[in-house]
XYZ file of C-alpha atoms in Angstrom:
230
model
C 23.814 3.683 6.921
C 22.605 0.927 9.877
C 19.292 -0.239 9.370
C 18.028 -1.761 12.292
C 13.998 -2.045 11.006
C 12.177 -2.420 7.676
C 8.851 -0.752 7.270
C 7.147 -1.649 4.399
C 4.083 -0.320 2.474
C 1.466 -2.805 1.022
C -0.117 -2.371 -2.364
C 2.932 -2.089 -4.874
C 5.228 -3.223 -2.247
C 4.753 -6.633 -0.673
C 2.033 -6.676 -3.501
C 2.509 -6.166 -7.212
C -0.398 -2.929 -7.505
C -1.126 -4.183 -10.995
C -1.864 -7.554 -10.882
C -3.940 -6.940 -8.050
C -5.980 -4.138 -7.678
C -7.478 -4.067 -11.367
C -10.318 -6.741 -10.345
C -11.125 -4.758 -7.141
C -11.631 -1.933 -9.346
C -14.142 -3.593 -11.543
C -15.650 -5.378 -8.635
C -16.380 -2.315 -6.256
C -17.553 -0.590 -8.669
C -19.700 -2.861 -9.945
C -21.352 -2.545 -6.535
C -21.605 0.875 -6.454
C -23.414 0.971 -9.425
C -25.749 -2.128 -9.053
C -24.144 -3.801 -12.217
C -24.798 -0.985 -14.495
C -21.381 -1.503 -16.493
C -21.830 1.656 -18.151
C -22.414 3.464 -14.861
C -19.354 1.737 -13.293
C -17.275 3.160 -16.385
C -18.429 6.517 -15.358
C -16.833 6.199 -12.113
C -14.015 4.697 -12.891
C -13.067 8.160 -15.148
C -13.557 9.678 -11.180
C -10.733 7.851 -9.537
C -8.511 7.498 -12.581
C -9.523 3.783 -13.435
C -9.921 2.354 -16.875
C -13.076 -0.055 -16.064
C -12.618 -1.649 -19.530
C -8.690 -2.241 -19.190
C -8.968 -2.875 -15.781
C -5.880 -0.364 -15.383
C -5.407 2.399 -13.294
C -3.605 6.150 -14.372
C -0.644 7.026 -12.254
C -2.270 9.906 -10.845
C -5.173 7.417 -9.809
C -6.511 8.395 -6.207
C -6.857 4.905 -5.621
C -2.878 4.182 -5.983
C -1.983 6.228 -2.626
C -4.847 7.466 -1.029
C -6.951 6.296 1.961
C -10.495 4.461 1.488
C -12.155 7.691 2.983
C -10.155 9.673 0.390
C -11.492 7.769 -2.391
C -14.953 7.196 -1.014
C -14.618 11.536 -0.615
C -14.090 11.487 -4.454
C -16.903 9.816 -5.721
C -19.796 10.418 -3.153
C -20.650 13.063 -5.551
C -21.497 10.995 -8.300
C -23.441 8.688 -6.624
C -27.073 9.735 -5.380
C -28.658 8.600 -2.452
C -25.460 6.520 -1.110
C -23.725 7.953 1.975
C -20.162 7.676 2.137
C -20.164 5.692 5.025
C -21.764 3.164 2.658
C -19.134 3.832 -0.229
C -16.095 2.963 2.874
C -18.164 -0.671 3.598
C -18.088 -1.502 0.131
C -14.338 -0.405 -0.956
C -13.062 -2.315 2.194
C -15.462 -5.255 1.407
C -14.456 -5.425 -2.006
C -10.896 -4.738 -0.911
C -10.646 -7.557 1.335
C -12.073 -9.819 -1.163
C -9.216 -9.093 -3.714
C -6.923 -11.429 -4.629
C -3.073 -10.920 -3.076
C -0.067 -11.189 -6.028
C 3.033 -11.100 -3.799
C 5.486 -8.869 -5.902
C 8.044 -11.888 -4.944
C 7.905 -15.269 -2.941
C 7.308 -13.103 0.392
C 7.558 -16.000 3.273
C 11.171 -16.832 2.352
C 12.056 -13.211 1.586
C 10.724 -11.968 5.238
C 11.945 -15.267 7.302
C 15.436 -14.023 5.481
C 15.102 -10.605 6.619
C 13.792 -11.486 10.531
C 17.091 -14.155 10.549
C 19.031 -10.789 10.368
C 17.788 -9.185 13.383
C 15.494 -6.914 11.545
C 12.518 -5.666 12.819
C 9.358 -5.650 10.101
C 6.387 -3.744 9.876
C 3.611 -2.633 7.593
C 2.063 1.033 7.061
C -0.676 0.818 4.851
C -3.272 3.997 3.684
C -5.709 0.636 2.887
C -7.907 -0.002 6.473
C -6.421 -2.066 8.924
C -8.629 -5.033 8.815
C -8.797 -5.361 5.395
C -4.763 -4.927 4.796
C -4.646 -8.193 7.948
C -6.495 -10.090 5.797
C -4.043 -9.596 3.188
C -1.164 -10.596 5.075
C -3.258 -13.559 6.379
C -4.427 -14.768 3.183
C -0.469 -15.162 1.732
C 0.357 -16.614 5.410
C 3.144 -13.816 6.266
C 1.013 -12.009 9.071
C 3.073 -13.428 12.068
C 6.747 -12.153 9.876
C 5.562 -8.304 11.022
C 5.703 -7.021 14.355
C 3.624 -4.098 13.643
C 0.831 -2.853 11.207
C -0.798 0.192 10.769
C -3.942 1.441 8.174
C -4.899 4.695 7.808
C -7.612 4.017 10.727
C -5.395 2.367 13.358
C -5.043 5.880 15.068
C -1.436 7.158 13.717
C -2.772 9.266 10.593
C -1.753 8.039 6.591
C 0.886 8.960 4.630
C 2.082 11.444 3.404
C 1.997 11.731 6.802
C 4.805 10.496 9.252
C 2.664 9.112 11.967
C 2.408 5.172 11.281
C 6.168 5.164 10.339
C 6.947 7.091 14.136
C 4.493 4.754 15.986
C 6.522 1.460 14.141
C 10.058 2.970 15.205
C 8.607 3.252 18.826
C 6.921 0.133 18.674
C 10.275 -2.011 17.675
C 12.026 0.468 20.114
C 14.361 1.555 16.874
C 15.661 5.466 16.690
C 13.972 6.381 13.096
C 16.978 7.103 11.707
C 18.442 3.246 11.624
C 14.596 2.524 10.206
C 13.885 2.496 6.109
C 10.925 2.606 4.723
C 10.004 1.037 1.474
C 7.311 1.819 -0.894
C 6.378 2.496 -4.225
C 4.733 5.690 -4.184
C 5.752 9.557 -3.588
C 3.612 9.187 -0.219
C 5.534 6.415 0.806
C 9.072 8.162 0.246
C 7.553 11.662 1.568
C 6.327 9.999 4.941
C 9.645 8.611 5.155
C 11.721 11.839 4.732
C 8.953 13.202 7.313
C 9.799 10.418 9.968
C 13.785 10.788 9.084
C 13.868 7.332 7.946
C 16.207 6.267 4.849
C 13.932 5.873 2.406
C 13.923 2.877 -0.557
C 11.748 3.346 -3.125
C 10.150 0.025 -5.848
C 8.966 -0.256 -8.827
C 6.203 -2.900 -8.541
C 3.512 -0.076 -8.244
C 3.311 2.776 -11.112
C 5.693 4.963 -10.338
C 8.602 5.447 -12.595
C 12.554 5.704 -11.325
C 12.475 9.025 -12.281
C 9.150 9.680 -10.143
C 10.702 8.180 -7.152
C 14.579 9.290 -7.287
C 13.797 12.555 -5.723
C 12.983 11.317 -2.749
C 14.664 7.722 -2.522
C 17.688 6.641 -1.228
C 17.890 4.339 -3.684
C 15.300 2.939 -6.289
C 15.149 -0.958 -6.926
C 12.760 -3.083 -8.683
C 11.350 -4.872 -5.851
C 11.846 -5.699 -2.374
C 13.870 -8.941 -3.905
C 16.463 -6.719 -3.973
C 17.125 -5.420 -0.528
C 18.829 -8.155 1.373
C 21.742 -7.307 -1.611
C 21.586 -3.959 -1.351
C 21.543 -4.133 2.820
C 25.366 -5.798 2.021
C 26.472 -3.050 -0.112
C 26.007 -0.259 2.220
């Protein structure tokens, strides 16, 4: 295997989903339902989050799906807000939350770009929200690509953000890996012929992800090694 590019997912990837993603949670749905904690419980059970723990399921909606996807899922519940509305206030509440880098990120990527390799980000979060993530940790200017689920290339499962990055960086797909920590991470890479490296800083177990990974590590610490062994 030559790997010429690195295209990474976000939430679980560069950032540890856990530590993360529990307070936006509480916090957007808080907002949905005006502070009525009782309310926000109930809608929590809708996208597979535990509004008391703070925890999400692994079949959560919110774990790989888009911000339309989830804003699909509970517009039902919630009377006399359009989903248009429900999209403003996941991505406000989503750019609000708090980044935990699954590792120290600015030495990892300045390591990675001193190799020659070409770094992007394909994200199912929006794209202006998911910039202010990179911003906010001060590793925007490390990618030379990144994608949402809005910038015009589709989401994964989908192949089309991981195609436009490879064309982008002018790399053929197949010297490209994608890394993530979800089954529509790994199945967009497959999709795009990219080698495919799956981590466990999301939910997903090793035995989720082995189906469909290359090769399972527990973060994206442990690439540069595993780059030497192949």
């Amino acid at each position: 295997m030559n790997i010429d590019a690195l295209v990474f997912d976000k939430d679980g990837t560069l950032f540890d989903f856990a530590s993360t993603w529990g307070a936006f949670g509480r916090i957007a749905l808080e907002r949905l339902s005006d502070g009525d904690t009782k309310r926000a419980a109930e809608l929590g059970q809708v996208i597979g989050f535990d509004y008391a723990e703070e925890r999400y399921s692994p079949d959560s909606i919110v774990i790989a799906g888009t911000v339309d996807e989830i804003a699909r899922a509970l517009t039902p519940h919630l009377t006399g807000i359009a989903q248009h509305q429900i999209v403003e206030t996941l991505n406000d509440a989503s750019a609000a939350a708090e980044q935990m880098p699954a590792v120290p990120l600015a030495p990892f990527l300045e390591n990675m770009r001193k190799t020659g390799l070409k770094l992007g980000v394909a994200t199912n979060d929006a794209e202006i929200p998911a910039l202010r993530h990179l911003e906010s940790v001060g590793i925007r200017g490390h990618f030379d690509f990144v994608a949402g689920y809005d910038s015009g290339h589709g989401f994964k499962p989908g192949p089309g953000q991981l195609l436009a990055f490879a064309k982008h960086v002018d790399v053929d797909p197949s010297r490209v890996a994608m890394v993530g920590d979800s089954l529509h991470d790994l199945e967009a890479g497959r999709a795009a012929g990219m080698v495919t490296i799956g981590v466990l800083t999301g939910l997903a177990t090793t035995e989720t992800l082995e189906p469909l990974a290359d090769v399972v590590l527990p973060d994206i610490g442990h690439i540069p090694g595993w780059l030497s062994e192949i």
